[in-house]
PDB file of C-alpha atoms in Angstrom:
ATOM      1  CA  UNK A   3       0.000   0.000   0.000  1.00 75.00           C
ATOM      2  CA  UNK A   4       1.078   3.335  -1.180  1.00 86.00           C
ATOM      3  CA  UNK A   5      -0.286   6.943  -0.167  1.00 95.00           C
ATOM      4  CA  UNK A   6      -0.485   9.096  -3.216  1.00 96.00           C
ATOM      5  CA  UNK A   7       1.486  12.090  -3.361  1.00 97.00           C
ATOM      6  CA  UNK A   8       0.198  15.252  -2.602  1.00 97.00           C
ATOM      7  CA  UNK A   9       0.571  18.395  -5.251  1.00 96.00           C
ATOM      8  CA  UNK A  10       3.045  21.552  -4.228  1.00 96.00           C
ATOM      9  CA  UNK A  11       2.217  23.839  -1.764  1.00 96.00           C
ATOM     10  CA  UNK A  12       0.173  26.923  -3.036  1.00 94.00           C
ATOM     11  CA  UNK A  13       1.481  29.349  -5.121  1.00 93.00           C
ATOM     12  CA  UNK A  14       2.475  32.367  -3.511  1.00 94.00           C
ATOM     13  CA  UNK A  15       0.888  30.463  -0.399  1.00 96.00           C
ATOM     14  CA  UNK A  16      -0.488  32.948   2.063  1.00 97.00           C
ATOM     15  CA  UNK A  17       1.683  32.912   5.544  1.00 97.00           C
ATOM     16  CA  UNK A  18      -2.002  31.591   7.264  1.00 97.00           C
ATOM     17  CA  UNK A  19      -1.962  28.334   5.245  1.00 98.00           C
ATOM     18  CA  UNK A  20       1.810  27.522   5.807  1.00 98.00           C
ATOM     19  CA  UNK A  21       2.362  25.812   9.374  1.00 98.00           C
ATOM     20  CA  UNK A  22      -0.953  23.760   8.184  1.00 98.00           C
ATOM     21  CA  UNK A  23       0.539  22.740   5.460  1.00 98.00           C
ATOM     22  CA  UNK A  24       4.020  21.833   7.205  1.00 98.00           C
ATOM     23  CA  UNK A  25       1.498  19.656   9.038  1.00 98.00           C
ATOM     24  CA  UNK A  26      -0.056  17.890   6.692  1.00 98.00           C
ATOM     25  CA  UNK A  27       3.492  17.030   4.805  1.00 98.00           C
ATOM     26  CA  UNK A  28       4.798  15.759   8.574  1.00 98.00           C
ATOM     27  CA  UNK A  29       1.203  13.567   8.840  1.00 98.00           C
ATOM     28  CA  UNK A  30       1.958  12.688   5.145  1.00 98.00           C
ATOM     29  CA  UNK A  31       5.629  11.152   5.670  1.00 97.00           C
ATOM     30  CA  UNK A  32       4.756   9.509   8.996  1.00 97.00           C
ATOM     31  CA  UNK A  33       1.860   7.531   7.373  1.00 97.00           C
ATOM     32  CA  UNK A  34       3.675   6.359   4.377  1.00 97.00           C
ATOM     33  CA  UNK A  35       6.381   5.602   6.517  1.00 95.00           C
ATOM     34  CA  UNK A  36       3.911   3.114   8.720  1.00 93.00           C
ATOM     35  CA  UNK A  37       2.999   1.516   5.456  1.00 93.00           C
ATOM     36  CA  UNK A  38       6.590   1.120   4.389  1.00 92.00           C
ATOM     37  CA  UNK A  39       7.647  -0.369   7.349  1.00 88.00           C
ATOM     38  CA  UNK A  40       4.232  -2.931   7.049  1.00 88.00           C
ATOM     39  CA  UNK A  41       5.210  -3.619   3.842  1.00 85.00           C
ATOM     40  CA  UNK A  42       8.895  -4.397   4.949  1.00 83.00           C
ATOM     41  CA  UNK A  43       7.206  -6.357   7.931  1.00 78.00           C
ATOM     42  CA  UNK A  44       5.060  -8.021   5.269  1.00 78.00           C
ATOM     43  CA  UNK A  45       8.180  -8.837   2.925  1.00 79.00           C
ATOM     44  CA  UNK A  46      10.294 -10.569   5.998  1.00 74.00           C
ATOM     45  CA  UNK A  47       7.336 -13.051   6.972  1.00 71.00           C
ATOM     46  CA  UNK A  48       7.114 -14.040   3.299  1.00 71.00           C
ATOM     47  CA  UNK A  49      11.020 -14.708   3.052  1.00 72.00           C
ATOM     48  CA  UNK A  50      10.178 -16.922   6.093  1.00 70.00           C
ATOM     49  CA  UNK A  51       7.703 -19.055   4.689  1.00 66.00           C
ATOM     50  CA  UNK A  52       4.931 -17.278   6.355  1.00 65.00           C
ATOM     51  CA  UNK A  53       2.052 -16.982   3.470  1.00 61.00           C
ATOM     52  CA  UNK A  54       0.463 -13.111   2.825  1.00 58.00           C
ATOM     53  CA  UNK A  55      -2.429 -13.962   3.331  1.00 57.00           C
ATOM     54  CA  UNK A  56      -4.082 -12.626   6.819  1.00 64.00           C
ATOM     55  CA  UNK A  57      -2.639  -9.635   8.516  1.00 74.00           C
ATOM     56  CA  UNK A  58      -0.613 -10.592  12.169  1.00 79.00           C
ATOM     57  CA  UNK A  59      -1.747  -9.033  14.986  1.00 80.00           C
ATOM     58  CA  UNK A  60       1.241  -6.946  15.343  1.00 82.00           C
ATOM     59  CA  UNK A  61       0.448  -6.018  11.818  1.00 84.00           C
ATOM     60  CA  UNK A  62      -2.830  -4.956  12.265  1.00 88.00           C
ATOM     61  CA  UNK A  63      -1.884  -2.465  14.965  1.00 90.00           C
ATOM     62  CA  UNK A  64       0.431  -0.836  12.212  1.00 91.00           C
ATOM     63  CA  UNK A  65      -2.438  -0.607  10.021  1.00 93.00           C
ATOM     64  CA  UNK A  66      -4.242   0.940  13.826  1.00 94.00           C
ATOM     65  CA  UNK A  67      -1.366   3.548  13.880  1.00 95.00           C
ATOM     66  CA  UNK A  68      -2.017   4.804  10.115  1.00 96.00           C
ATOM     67  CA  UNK A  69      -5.473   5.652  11.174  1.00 97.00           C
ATOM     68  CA  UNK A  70      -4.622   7.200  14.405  1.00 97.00           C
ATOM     69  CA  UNK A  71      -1.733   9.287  12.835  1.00 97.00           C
ATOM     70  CA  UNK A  72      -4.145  10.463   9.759  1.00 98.00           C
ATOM     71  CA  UNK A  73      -6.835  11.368  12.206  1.00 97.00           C
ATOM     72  CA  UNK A  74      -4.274  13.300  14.610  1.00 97.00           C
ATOM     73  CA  UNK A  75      -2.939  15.202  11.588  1.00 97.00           C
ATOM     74  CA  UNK A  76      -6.382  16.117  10.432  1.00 97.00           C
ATOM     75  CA  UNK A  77      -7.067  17.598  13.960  1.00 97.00           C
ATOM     76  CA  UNK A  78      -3.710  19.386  13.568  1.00 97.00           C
ATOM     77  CA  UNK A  79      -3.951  20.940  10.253  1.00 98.00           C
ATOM     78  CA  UNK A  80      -7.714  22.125  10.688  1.00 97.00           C
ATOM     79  CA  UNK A  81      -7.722  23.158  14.103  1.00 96.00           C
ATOM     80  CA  UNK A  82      -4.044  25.126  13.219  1.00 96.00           C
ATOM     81  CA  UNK A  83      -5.837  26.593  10.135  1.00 97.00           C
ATOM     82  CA  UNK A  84      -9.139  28.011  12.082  1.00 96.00           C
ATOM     83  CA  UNK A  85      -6.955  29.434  14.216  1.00 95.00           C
ATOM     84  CA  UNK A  86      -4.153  31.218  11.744  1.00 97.00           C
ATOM     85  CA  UNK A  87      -6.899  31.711   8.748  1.00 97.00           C
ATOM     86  CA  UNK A  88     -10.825  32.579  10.340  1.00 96.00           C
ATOM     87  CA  UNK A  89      -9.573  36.123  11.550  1.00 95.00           C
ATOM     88  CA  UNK A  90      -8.687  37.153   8.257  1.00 95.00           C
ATOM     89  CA  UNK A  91     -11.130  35.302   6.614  1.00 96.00           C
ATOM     90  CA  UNK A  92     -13.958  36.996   8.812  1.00 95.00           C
ATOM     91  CA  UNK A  93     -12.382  40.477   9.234  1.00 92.00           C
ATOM     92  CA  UNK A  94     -12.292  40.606   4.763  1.00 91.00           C
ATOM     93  CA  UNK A  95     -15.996  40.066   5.010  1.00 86.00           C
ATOM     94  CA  UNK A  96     -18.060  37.772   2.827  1.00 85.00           C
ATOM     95  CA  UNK A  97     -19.291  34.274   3.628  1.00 92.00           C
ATOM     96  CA  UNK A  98     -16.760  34.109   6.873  1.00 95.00           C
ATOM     97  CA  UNK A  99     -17.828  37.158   8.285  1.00 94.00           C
ATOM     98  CA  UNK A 100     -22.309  36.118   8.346  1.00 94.00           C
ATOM     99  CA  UNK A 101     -21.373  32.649   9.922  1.00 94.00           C
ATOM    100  CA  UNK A 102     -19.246  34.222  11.927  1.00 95.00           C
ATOM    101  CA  UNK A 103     -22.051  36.851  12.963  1.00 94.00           C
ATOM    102  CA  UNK A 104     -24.493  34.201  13.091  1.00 93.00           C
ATOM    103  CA  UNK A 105     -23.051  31.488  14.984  1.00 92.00           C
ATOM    104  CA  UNK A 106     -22.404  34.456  18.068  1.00 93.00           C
ATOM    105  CA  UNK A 107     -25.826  35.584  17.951  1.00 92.00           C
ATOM    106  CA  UNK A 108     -26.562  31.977  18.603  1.00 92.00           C
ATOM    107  CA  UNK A 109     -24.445  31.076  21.065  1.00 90.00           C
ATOM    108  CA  UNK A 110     -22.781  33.537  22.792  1.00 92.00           C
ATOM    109  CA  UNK A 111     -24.939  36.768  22.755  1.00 92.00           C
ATOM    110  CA  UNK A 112     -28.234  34.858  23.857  1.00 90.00           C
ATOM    111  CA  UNK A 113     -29.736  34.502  27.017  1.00 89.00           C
ATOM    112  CA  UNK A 114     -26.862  34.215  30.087  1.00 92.00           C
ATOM    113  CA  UNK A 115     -23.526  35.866  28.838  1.00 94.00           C
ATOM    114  CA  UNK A 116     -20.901  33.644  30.272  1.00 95.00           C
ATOM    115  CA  UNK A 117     -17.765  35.478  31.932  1.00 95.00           C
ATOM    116  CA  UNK A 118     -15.634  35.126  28.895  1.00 95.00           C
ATOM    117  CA  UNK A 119     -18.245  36.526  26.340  1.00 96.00           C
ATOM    118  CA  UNK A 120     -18.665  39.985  28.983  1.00 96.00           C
ATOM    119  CA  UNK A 121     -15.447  39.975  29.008  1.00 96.00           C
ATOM    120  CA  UNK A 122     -14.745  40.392  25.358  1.00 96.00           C
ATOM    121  CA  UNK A 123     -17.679  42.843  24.841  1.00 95.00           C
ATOM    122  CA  UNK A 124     -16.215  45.511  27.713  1.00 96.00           C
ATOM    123  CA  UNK A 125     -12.579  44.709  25.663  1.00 96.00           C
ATOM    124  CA  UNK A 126     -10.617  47.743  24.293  1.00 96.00           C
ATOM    125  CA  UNK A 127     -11.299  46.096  21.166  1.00 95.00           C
ATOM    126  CA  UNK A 128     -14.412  43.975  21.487  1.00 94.00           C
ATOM    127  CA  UNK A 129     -14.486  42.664  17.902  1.00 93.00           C
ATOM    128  CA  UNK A 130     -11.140  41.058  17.851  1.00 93.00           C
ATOM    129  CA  UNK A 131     -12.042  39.556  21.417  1.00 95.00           C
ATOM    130  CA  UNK A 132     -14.878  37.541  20.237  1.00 94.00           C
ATOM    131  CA  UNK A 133     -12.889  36.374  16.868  1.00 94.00           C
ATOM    132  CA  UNK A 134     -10.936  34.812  19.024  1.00 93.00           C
ATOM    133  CA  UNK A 135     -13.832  33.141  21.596  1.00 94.00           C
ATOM    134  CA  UNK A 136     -15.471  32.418  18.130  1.00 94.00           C
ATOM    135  CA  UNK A 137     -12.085  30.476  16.789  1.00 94.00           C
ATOM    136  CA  UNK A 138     -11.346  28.807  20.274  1.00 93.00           C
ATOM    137  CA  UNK A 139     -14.870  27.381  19.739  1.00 92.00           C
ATOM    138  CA  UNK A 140     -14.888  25.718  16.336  1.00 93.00           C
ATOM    139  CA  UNK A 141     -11.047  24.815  16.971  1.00 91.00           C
ATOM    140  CA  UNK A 142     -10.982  23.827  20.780  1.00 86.00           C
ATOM    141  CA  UNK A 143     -11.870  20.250  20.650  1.00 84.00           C
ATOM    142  CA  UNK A 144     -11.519  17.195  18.312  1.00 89.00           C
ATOM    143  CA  UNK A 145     -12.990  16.254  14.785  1.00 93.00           C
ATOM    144  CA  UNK A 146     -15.082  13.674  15.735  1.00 91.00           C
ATOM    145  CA  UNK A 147     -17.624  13.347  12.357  1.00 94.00           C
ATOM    146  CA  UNK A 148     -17.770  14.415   9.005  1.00 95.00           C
ATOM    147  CA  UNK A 149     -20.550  16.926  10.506  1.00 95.00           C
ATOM    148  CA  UNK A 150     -17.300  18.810  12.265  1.00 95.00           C
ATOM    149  CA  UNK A 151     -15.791  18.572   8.752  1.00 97.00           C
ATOM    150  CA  UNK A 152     -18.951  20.206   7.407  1.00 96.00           C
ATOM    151  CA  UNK A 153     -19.106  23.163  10.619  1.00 95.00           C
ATOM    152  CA  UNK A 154     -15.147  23.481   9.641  1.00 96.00           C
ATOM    153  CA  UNK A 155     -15.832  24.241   6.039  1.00 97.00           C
ATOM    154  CA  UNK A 156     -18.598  26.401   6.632  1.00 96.00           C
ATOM    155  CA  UNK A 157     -16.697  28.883   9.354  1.00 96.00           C
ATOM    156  CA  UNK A 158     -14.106  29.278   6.490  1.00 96.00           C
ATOM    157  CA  UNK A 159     -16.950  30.314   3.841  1.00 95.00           C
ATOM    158  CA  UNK A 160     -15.565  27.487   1.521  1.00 96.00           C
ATOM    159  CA  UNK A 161     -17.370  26.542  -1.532  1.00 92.00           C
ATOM    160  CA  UNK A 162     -15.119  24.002  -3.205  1.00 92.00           C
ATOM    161  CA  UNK A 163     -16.897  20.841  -5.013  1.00 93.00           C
ATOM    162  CA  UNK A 164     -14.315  18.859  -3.150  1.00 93.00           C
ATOM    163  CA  UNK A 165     -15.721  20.178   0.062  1.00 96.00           C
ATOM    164  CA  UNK A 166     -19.184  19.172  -0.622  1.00 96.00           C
ATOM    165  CA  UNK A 167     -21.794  17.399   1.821  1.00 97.00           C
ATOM    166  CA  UNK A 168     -21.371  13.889  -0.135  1.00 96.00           C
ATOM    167  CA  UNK A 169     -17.681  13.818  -0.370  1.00 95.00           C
ATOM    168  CA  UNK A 170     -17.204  14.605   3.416  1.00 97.00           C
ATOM    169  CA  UNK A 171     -19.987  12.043   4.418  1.00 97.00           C
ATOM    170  CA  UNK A 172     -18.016   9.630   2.238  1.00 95.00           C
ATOM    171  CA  UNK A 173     -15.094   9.672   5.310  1.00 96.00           C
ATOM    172  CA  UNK A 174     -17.987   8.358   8.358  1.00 96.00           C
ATOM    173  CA  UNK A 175     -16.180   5.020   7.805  1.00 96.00           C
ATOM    174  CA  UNK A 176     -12.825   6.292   8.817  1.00 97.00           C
ATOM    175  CA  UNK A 177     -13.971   8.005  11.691  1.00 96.00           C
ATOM    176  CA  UNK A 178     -15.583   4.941  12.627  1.00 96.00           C
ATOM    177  CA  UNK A 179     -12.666   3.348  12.192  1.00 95.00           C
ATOM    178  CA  UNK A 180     -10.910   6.066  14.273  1.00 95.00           C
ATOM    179  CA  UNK A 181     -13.138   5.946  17.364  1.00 93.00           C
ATOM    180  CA  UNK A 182     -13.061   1.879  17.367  1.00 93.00           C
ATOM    181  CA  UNK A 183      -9.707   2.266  18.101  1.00 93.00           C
ATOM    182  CA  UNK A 184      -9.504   4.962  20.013  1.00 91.00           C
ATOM    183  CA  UNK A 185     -11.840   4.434  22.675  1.00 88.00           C
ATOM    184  CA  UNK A 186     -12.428   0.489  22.359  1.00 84.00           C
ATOM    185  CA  UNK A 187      -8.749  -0.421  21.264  1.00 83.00           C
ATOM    186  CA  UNK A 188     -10.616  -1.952  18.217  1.00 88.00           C
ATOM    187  CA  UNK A 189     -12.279  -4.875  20.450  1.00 85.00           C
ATOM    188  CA  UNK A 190     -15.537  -6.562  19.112  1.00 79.00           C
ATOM    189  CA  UNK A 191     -17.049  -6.724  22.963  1.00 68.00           C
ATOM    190  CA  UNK A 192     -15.767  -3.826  25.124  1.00 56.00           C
ATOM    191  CA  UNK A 193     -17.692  -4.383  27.947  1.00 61.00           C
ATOM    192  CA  UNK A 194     -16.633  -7.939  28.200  1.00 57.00           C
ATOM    193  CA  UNK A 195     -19.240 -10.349  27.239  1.00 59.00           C
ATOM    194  CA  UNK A 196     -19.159 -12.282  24.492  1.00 51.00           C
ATOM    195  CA  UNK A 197     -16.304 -12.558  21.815  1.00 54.00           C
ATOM    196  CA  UNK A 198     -13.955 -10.374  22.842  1.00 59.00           C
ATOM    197  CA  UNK A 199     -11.406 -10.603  19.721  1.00 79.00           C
ATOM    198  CA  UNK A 200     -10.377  -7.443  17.879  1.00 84.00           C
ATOM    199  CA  UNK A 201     -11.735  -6.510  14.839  1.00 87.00           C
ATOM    200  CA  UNK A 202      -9.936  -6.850  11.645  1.00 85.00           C
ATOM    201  CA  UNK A 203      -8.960  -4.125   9.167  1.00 89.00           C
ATOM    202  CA  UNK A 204      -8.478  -4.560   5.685  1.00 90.00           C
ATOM    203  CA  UNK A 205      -5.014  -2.916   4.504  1.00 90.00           C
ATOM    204  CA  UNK A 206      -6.237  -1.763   0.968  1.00 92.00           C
ATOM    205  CA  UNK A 207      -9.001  -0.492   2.757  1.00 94.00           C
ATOM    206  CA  UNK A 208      -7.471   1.634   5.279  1.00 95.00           C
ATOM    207  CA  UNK A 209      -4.975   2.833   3.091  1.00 96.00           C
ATOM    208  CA  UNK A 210      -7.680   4.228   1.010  1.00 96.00           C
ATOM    209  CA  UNK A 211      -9.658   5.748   4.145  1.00 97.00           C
ATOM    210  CA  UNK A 212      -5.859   7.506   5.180  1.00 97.00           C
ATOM    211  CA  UNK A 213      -5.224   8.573   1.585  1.00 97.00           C
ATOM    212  CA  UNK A 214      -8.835   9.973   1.354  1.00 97.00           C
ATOM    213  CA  UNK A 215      -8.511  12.242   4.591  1.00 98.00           C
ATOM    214  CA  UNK A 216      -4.701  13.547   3.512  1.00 98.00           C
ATOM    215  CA  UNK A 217      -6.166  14.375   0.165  1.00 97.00           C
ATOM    216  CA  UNK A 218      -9.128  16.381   1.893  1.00 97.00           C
ATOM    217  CA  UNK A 219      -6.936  18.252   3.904  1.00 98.00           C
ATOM    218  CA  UNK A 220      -4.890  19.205   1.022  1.00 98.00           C
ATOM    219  CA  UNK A 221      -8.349  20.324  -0.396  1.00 97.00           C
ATOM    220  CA  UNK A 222      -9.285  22.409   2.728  1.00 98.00           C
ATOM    221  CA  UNK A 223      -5.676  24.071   2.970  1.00 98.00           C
ATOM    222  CA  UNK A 224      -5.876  25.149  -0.710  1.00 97.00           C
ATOM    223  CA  UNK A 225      -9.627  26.323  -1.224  1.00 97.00           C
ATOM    224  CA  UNK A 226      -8.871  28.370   2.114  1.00 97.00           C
ATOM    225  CA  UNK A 227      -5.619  29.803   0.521  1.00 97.00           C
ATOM    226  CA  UNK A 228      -7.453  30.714  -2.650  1.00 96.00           C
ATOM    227  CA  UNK A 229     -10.453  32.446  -0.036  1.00 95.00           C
ATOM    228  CA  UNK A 230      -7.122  34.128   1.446  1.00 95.00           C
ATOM    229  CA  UNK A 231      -6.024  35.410  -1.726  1.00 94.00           C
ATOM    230  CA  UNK A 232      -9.354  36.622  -2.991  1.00 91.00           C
ATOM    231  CA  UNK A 233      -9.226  39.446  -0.378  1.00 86.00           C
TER     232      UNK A 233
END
């Protein structure tokens, strides 16, 4: 299994989009390198009369790692990218600026004002102060769904056919995939009962999930350059 490449960074890449992208190239080597070293894993148990047929157990949990990695980098780049791009992208106006507008109307300026949110509106500069509560808030916890994909995309005003509602639903299998492992250790039966084995993961498969989410990222770190650009 081989990830595909990705393209060159941006052309005349906005300073916003860089330390994403140095992100997703780091999350781009480490994954290849898991499936390298599988592959030499693979290669060594063949020279040993071991048939390639069935994945080991010890190399299933390198085929685990690749999807742990790939989802850690996703949270990196994305997260990295609300936080170094939305200001801009909401301060140039447009799309950015009415979700932005939106979103604090409905959560933050309704009802109870939490200490944080009164503390942004009696600011010397109260607009930049809730730019920043509004970032913290997309960015401040984990990608969990391709729904956070879709609130992601949205924040940054993108309209890419990439980005679209079918092509990010297409990824619900890798974060499946993602939370199996993460908070079951991939076990059929976590509470105990019953076959307790852990579940099996297809290498062509996952390589394709991982390859898939790198690839999006890419697609998210340029359409958001381009939105950059525009201004």
């Amino acid at each position: 299994m081989t990830l595909t490449d990705l393209g060159r960074q941006p052309h005349r890449c906005p300073a916003e989009i860089k330390p994403s992208w140095a992100r997703l190239k780091a999350t781009h080597k480490s994954v290849s390198g898991l499936f390298d070293t599988l592959h030499v894993l693979r290669e060594k148990a063949a020279s040993e009369g071991d048939p390639r047929g069935r994945l080991s157990e010890d190399q299933l949990d390198q085929v685990r790692a690749a999807i742990m990695f790939t989802s850690a980098g996703l949270d990196a780049c994305l997260r990295r990218l609300l936080r170094d791009a939305l200001p801009g992208l909401i301060q140039g106006g447009g799309e950015a600026q009415g979700r932005f507008k939106g979103r604090m109307i409905e959560t933050r300026l309704t009802g109870n004002l939490t200490k944080e949110t009164k503390a942004a509106i009696t600011d010397t500069d109260p607009r930049t102060r809730l730019i920043e509560l509004y970032v913290e808030d997309l960015a401040g916890s984990s990608l969990q769904g391709h729904t956070d994909l879709i609130r992601v995309r949205d924040a940054l005003g993108l309209s890419d056919k990439s980005l679209a509602n079918e092509h990010l639903k297409e990824l619900t299998d890798f974060f499946s995939a993602r939370n199996e492992i993460a908070h079951e250790l991939d076990l059929l039966d976590p509470s105990g009962r019953g076959d307790r084995g852990r579940r099996h993961r297809e290498l062509l498969k996952v390589g394709d999930q991982c390859d898939r989410v790198l690839h999006l990222i890419e697609g998210f770190l340029r359409a958001t350059a381009a939105q950059l650009k525009a201004l």
